[in-house]
mmCIF file of C-alpha atoms in Angstrom:
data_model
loop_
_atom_site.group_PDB
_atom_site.id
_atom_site.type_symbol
_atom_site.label_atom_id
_atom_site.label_comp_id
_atom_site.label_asym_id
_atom_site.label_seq_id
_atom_site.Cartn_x
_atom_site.Cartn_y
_atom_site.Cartn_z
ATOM 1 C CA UNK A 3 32.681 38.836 -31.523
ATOM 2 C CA UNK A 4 31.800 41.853 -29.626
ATOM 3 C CA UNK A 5 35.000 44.158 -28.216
ATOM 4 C CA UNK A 6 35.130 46.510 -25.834
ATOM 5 C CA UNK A 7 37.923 48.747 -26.097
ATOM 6 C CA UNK A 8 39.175 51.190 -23.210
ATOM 7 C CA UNK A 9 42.158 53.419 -23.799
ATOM 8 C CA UNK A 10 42.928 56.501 -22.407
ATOM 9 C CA UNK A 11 44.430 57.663 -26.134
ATOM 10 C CA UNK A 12 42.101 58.379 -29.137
ATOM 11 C CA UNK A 13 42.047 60.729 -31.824
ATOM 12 C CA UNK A 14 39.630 63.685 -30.254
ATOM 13 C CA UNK A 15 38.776 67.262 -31.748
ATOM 14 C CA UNK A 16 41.475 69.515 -31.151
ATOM 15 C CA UNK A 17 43.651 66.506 -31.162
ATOM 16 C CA UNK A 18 43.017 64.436 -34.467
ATOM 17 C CA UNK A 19 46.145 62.354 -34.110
ATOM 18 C CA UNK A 20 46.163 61.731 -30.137
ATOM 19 C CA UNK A 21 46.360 57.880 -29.945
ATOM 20 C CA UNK A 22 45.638 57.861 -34.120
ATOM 21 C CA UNK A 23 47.205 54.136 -33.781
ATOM 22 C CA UNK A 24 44.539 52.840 -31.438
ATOM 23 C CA UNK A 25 41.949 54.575 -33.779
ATOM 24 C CA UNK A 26 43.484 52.978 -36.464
ATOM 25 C CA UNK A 27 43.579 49.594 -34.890
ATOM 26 C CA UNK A 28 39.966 49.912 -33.721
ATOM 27 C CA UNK A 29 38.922 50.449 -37.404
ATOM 28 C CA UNK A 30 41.092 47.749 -38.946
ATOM 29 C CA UNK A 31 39.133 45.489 -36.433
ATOM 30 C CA UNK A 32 35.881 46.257 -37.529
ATOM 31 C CA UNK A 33 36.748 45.868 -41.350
ATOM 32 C CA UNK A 34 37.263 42.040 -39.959
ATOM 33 C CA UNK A 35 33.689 42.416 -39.029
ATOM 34 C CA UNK A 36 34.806 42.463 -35.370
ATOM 35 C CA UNK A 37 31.745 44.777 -33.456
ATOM 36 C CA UNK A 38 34.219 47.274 -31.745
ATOM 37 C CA UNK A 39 33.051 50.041 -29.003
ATOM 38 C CA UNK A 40 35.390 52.617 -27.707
ATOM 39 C CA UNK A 41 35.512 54.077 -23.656
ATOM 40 C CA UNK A 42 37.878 56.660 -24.195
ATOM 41 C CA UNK A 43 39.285 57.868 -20.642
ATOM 42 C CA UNK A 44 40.526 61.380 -20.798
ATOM 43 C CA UNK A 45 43.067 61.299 -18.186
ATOM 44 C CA UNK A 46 44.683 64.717 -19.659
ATOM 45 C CA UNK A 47 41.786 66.377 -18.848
ATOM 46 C CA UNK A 48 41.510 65.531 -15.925
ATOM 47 C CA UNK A 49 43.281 62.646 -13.274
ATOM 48 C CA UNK A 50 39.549 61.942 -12.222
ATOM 49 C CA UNK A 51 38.007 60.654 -15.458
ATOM 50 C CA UNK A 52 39.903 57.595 -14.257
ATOM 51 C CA UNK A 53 37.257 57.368 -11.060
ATOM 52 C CA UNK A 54 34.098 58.427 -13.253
ATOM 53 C CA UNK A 55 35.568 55.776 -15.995
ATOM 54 C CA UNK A 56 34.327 52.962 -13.092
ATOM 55 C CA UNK A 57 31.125 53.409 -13.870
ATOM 56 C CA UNK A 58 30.927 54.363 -17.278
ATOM 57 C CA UNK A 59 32.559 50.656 -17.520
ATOM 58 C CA UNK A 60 29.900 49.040 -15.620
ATOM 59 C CA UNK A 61 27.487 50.858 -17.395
ATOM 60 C CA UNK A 62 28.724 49.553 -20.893
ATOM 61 C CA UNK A 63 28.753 46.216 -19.359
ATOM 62 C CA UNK A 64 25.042 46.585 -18.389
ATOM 63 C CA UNK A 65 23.435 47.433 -21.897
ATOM 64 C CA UNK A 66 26.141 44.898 -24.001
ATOM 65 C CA UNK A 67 27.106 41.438 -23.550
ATOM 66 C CA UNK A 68 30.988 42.019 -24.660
ATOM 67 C CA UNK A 69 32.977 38.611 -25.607
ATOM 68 C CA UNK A 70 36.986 40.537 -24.886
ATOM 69 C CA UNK A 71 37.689 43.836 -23.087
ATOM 70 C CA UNK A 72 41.035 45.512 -24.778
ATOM 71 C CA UNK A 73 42.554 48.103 -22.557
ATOM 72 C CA UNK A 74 45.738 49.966 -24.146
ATOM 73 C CA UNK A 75 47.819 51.668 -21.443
ATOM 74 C CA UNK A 76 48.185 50.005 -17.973
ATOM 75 C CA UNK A 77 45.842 52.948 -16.208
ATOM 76 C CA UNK A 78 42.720 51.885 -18.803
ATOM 77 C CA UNK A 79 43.697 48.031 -17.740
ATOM 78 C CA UNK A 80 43.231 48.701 -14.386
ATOM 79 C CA UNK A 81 40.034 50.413 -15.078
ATOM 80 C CA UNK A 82 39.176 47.101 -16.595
ATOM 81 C CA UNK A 83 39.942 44.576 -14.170
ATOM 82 C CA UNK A 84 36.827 46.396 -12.178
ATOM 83 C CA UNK A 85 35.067 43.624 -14.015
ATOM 84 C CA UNK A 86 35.477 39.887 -13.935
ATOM 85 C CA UNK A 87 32.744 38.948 -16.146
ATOM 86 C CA UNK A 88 34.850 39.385 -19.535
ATOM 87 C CA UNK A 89 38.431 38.863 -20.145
ATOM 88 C CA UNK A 90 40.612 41.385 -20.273
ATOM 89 C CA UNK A 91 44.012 42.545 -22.936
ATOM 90 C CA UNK A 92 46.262 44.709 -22.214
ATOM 91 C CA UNK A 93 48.629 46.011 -24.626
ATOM 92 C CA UNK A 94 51.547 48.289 -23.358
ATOM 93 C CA UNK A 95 52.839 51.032 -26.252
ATOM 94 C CA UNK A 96 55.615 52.853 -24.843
ATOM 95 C CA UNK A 97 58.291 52.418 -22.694
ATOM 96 C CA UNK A 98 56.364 53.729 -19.590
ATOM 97 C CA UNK A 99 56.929 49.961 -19.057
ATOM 98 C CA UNK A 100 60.534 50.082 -17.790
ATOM 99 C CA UNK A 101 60.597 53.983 -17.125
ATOM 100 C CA UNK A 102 59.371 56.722 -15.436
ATOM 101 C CA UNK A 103 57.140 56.025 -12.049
ATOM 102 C CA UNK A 104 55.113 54.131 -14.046
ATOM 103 C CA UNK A 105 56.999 51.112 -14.470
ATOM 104 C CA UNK A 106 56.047 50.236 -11.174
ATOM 105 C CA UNK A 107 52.173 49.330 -11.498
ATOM 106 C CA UNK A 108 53.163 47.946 -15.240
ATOM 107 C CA UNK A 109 54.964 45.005 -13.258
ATOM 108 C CA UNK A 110 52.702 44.912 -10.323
ATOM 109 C CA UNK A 111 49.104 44.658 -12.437
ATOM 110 C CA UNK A 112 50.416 43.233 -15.389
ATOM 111 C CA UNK A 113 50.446 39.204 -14.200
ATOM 112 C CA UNK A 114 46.129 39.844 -13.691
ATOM 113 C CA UNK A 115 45.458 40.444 -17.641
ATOM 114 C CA UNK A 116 44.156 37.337 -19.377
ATOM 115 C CA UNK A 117 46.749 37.923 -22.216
ATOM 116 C CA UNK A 118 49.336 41.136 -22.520
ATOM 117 C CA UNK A 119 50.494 42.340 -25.968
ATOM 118 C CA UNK A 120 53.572 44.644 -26.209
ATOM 119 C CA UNK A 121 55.012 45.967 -29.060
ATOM 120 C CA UNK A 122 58.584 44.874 -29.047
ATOM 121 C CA UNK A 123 60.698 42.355 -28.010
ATOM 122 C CA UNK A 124 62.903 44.754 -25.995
ATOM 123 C CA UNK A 125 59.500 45.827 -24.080
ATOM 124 C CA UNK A 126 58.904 42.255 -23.252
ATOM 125 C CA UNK A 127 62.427 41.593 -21.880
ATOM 126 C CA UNK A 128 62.281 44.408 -19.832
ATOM 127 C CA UNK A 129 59.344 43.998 -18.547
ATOM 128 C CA UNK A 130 59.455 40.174 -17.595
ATOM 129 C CA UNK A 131 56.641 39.156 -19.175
ATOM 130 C CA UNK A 132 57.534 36.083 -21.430
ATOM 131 C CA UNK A 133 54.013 35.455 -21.956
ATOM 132 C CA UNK A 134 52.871 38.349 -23.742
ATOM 133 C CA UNK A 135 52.578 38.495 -27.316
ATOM 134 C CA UNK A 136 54.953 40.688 -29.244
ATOM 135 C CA UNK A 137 52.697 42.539 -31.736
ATOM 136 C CA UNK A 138 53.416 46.485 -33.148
ATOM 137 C CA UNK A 139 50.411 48.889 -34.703
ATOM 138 C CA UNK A 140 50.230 48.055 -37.916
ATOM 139 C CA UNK A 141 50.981 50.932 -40.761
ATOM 140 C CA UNK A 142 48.356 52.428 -42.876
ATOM 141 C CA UNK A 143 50.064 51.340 -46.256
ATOM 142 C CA UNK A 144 46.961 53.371 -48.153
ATOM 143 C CA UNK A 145 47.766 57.057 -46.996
ATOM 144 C CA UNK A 146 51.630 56.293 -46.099
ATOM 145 C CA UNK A 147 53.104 55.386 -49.842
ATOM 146 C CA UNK A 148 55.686 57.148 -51.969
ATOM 147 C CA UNK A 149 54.978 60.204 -54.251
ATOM 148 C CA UNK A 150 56.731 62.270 -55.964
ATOM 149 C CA UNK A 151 59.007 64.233 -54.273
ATOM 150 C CA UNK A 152 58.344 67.839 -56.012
ATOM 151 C CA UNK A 153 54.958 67.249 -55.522
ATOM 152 C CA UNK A 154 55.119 66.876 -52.004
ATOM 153 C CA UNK A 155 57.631 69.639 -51.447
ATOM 154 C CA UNK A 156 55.120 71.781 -53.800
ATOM 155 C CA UNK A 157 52.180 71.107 -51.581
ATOM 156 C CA UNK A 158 54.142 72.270 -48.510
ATOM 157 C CA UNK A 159 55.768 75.153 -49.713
ATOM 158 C CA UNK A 160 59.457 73.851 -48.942
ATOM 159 C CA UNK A 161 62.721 74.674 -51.061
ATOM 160 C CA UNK A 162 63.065 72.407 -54.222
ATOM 161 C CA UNK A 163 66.619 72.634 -53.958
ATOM 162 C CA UNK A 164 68.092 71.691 -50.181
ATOM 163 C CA UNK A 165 68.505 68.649 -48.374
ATOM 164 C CA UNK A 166 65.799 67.959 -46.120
ATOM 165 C CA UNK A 167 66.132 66.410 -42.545
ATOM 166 C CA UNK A 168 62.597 64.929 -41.109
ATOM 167 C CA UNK A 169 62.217 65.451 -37.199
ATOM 168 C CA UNK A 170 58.668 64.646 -36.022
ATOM 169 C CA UNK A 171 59.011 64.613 -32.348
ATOM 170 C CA UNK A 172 57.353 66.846 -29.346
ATOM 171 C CA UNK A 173 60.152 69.188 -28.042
ATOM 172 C CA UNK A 174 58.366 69.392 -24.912
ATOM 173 C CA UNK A 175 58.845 65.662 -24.313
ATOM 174 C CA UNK A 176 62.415 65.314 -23.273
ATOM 175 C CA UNK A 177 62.661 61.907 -23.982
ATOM 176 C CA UNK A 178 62.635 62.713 -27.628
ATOM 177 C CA UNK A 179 66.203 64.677 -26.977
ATOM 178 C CA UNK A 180 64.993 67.747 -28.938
ATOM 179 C CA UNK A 181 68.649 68.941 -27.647
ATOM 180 C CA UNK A 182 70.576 66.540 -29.518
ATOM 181 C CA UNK A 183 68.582 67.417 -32.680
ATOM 182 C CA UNK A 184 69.900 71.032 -32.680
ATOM 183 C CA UNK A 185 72.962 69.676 -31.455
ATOM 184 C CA UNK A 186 73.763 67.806 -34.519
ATOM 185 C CA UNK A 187 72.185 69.679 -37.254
ATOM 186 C CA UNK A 188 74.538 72.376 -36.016
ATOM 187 C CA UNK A 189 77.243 70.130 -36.608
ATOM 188 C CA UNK A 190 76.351 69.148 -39.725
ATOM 189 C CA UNK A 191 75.190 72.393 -40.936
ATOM 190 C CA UNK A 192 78.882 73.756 -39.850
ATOM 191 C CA UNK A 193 80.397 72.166 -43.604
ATOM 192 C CA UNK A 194 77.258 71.601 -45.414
ATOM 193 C CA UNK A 195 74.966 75.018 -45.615
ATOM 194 C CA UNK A 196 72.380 73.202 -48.022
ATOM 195 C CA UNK A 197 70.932 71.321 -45.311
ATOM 196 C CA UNK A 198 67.942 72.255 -43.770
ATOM 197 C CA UNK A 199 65.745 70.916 -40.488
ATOM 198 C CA UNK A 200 61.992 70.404 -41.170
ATOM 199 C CA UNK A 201 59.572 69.929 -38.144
ATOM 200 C CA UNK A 202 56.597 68.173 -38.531
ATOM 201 C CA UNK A 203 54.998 68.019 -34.891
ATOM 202 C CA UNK A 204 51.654 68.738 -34.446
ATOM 203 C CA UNK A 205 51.007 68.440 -37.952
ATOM 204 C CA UNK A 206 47.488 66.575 -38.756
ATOM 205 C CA UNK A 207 48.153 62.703 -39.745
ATOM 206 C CA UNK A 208 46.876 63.010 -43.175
ATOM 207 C CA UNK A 209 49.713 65.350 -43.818
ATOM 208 C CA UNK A 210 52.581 63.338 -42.250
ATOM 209 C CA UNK A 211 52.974 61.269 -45.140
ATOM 210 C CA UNK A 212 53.444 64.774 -47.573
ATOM 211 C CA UNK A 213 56.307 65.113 -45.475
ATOM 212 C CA UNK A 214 57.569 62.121 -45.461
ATOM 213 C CA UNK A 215 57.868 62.201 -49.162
ATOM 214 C CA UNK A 216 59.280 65.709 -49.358
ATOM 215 C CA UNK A 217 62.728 64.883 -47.095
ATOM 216 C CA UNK A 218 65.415 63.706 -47.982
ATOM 217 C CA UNK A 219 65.995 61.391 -44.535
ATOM 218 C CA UNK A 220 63.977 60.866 -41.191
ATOM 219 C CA UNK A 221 65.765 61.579 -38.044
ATOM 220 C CA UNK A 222 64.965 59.933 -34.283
ATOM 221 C CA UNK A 223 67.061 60.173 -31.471
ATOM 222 C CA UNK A 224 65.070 59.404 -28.448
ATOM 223 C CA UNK A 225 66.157 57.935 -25.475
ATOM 224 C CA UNK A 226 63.565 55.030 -25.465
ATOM 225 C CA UNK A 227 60.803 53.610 -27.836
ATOM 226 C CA UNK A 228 58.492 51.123 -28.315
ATOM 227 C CA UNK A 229 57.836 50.438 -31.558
ATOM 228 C CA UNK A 230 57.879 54.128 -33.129
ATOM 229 C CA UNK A 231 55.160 54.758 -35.720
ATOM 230 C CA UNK A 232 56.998 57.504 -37.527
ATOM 231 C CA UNK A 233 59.995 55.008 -38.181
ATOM 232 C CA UNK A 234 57.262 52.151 -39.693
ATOM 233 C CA UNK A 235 55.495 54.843 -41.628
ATOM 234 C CA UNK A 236 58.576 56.395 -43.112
ATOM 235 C CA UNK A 237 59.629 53.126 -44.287
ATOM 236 C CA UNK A 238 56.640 52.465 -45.767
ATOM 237 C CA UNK A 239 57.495 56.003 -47.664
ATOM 238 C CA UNK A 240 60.689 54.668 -48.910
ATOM 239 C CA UNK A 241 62.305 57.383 -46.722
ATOM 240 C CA UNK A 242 66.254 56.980 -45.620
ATOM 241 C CA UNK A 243 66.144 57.023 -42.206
ATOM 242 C CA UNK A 244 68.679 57.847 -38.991
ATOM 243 C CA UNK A 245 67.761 56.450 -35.568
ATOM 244 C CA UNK A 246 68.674 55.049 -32.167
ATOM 245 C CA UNK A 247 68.755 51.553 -31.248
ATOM 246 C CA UNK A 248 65.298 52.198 -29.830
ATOM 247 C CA UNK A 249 62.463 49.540 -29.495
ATOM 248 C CA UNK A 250 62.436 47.820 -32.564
ATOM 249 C CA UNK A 251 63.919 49.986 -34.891
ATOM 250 C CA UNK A 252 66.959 47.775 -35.212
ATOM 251 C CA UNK A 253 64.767 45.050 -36.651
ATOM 252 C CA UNK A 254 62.671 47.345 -38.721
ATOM 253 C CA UNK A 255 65.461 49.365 -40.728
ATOM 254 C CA UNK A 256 68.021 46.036 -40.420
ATOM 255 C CA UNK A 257 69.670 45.435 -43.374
ATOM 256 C CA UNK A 258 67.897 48.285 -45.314
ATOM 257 C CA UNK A 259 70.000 50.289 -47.520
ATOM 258 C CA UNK A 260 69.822 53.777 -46.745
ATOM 259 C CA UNK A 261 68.366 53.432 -43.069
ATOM 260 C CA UNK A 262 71.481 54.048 -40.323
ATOM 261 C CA UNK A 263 71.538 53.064 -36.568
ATOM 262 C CA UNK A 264 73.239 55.867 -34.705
ATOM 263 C CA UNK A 265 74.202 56.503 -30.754
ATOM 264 C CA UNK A 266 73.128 59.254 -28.904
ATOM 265 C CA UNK A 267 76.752 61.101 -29.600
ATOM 266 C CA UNK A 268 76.228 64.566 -31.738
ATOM 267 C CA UNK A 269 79.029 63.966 -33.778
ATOM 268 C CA UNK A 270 77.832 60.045 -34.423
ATOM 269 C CA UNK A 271 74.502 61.517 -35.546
ATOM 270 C CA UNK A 272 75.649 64.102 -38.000
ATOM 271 C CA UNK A 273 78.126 61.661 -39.203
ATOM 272 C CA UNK A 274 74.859 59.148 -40.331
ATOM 273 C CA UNK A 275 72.746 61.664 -41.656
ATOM 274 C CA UNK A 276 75.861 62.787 -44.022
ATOM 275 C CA UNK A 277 75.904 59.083 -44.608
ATOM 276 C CA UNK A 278 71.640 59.188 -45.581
ATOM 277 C CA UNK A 279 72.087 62.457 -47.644
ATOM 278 C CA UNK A 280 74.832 60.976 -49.518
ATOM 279 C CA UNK A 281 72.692 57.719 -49.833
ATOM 280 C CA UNK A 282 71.186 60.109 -52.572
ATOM 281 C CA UNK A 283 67.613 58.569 -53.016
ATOM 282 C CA UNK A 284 64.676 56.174 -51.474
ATOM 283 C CA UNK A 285 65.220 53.035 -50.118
ATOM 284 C CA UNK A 286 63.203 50.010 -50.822
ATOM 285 C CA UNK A 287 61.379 50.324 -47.136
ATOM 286 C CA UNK A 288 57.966 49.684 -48.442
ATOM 287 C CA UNK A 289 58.298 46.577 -48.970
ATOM 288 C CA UNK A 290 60.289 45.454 -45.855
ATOM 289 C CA UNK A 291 57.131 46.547 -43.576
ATOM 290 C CA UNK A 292 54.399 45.200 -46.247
ATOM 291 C CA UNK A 293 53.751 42.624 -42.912
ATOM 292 C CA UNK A 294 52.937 45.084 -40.769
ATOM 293 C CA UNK A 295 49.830 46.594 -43.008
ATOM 294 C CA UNK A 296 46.885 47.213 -40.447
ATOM 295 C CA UNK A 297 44.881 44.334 -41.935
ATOM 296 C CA UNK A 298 47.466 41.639 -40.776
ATOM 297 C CA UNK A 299 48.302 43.202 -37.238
ATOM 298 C CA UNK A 300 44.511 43.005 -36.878
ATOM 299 C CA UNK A 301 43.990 39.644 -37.561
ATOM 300 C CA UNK A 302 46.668 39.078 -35.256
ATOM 301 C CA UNK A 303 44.959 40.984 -32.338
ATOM 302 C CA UNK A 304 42.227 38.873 -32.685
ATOM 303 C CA UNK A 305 43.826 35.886 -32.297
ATOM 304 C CA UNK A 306 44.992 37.193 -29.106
ATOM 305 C CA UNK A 307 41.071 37.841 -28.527
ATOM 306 C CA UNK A 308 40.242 34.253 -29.024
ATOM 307 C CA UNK A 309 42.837 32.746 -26.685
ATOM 308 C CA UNK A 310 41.843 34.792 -24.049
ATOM 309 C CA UNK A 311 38.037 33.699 -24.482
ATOM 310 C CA UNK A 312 39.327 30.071 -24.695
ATOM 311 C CA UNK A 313 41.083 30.337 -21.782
ATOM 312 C CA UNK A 314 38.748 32.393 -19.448
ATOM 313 C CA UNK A 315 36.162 29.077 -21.037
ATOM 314 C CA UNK A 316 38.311 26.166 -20.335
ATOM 315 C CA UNK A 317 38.750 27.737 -16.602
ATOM 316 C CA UNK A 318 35.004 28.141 -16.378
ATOM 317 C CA UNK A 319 35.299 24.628 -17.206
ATOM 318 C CA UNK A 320 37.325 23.006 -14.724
ATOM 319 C CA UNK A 321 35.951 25.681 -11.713
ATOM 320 C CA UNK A 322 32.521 23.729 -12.741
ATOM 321 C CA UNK A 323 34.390 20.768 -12.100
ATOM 322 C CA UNK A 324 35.771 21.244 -9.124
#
């Protein structure tokens, strides 16, 4: 099988972990000894790499004979509808699906794709799609596994002796609620001085897991998800995490000891990352998310691949018919 993949997020230099999933994804693809090529659209460059992505598309098209075109992100889908020859996936990541401006074309366009993936089951709900197949980046279980916390702390330079809170969102992006971070370490910090906040944003991926291992409890409080990497990869870190009922992080932490659901209330989160602290060591995460590993979500995703090429065949079929 020959894929084409066209995404408009990919690791680039000067951004090593922009769209690492996809990267990661592509890779765990070709270890199935799926032939994988990459049109990376750099839209935040500029808006018109979208235009000059036309025929860069129908250029690929021209020198290979691809079997599945996989566009992540609805703007790289669109790109690839410019095509009828192949079929096309899309899978949707975020929750650009049900918010923000761009909600729109996700429910306009998204009925053309020969098969839609989404990452949750919330992002499927909301996006009316009961077709599309619920399937979340899978977690690299080789560089995000448990160490010794000392060592980690060691290798960073933090304090041996506080309490560590995670936070490893983009305070620029103000659906991460950056605010309500402050907010409730403030709160917390009021009776407890040996807590501390640790940012890791903008750190390189390979180092993510270091700091995983070095806190003492992982902290989201976004306003809306889709299936957040940093919660999957901290659980396969044994890490105690705090969250919001975002995307699927109730079914990903459910039930695990250690891991707390909070609301968006200041007070509420303070109040569950006392609870975490307390907690007092790992949970057993690791092995919660072993079905998420990248080699599984992969073989998954091509599944997806071969319905879509049975299906665009059996129409060829009965068009021939007709």
């Amino acid at each position: 099988m020959h894929v084409l993949v066209v995404t408009n997020m990919y690791p680039q230099p000067g951004r090593p972990a922009f769209g690492i999933f996809v990267q990661e994804q592509v890779d765990s693809l070709r270890r199935l000894g799926i032939m994988v090529d990459v049109l990376f659209i750099d839209g935040q460059a500029s808006r018109l790499n979208y235009l000059w992505a036309y025929p860069r598309l129908w250029r690929a098209l021209s020198r290979h004979r691809y079997d599945v075109i996989h566009a992540h992100y609805i703007f790289s889908g669109l790109v690839a509808l410019a095509q009828r020859r192949c079929p096309v996936v899309l899978t949707h990541h975020g929750p650009e699906v049900f918010m923000t401006w761009q909600a729109v074309p996700c429910r306009l366009f998204t009925r053309f794709f020969d098969q839609v993936i989404v990452v949750s089951e919330e992002m499927r709900a909301r996006l009316g799609c009961r077709r599309a197949h619920v399937i979340p980046c899978g977690i690299d279980l080789g560089l995000f596994r448990p160490m010794p916390r000392e060592e980690a702390r060691r290798a960073l330079g933090l304090p041996m002796k506080r309490r560590l809170v995670l936070w490893a969102g983009d305070p620029s992006r103000p659906e991460k609620r950056w605010d309500l971070v402050q907010a409730a370490m403030n709160l917390l910090r009021s009776h407890r001085d040996d807590v501390e906040l640790v940012l890791a944003s903008g750190q390189p991926h390979s180092r993510v897991p270091l700091y995983m291992n070095a806190c003492d409890v992982l902290l989201l409080v976004s306003d809306a998800e889709g299936s957040p990497m940093v919660v999957k990869e901290a659980m396969a870190c044994n890490l105690p995490i705090v969250s919001t009922a975002v995307g699927d992080v109730p079914q990903v932490i459910g039930g695990t000891d250690g891991c707390f659901l909070c609301s968006q209330e200041p007070e509420d989160i303070a109040a569950n990352l006392e609870l975490a602290l307390d907690f007092g060591g790992r949970t057993d995460g690791r092995r919660r998310v072993q079905h998420l590993e990248l080699a599984a979500i992969a073989r998954r995703v091509a599944a997806v691949y071969e319905e879509a090429m049975a299906a665009r065949r059996e129409r060829g079929v009965a068009e021939v018919r007709a």
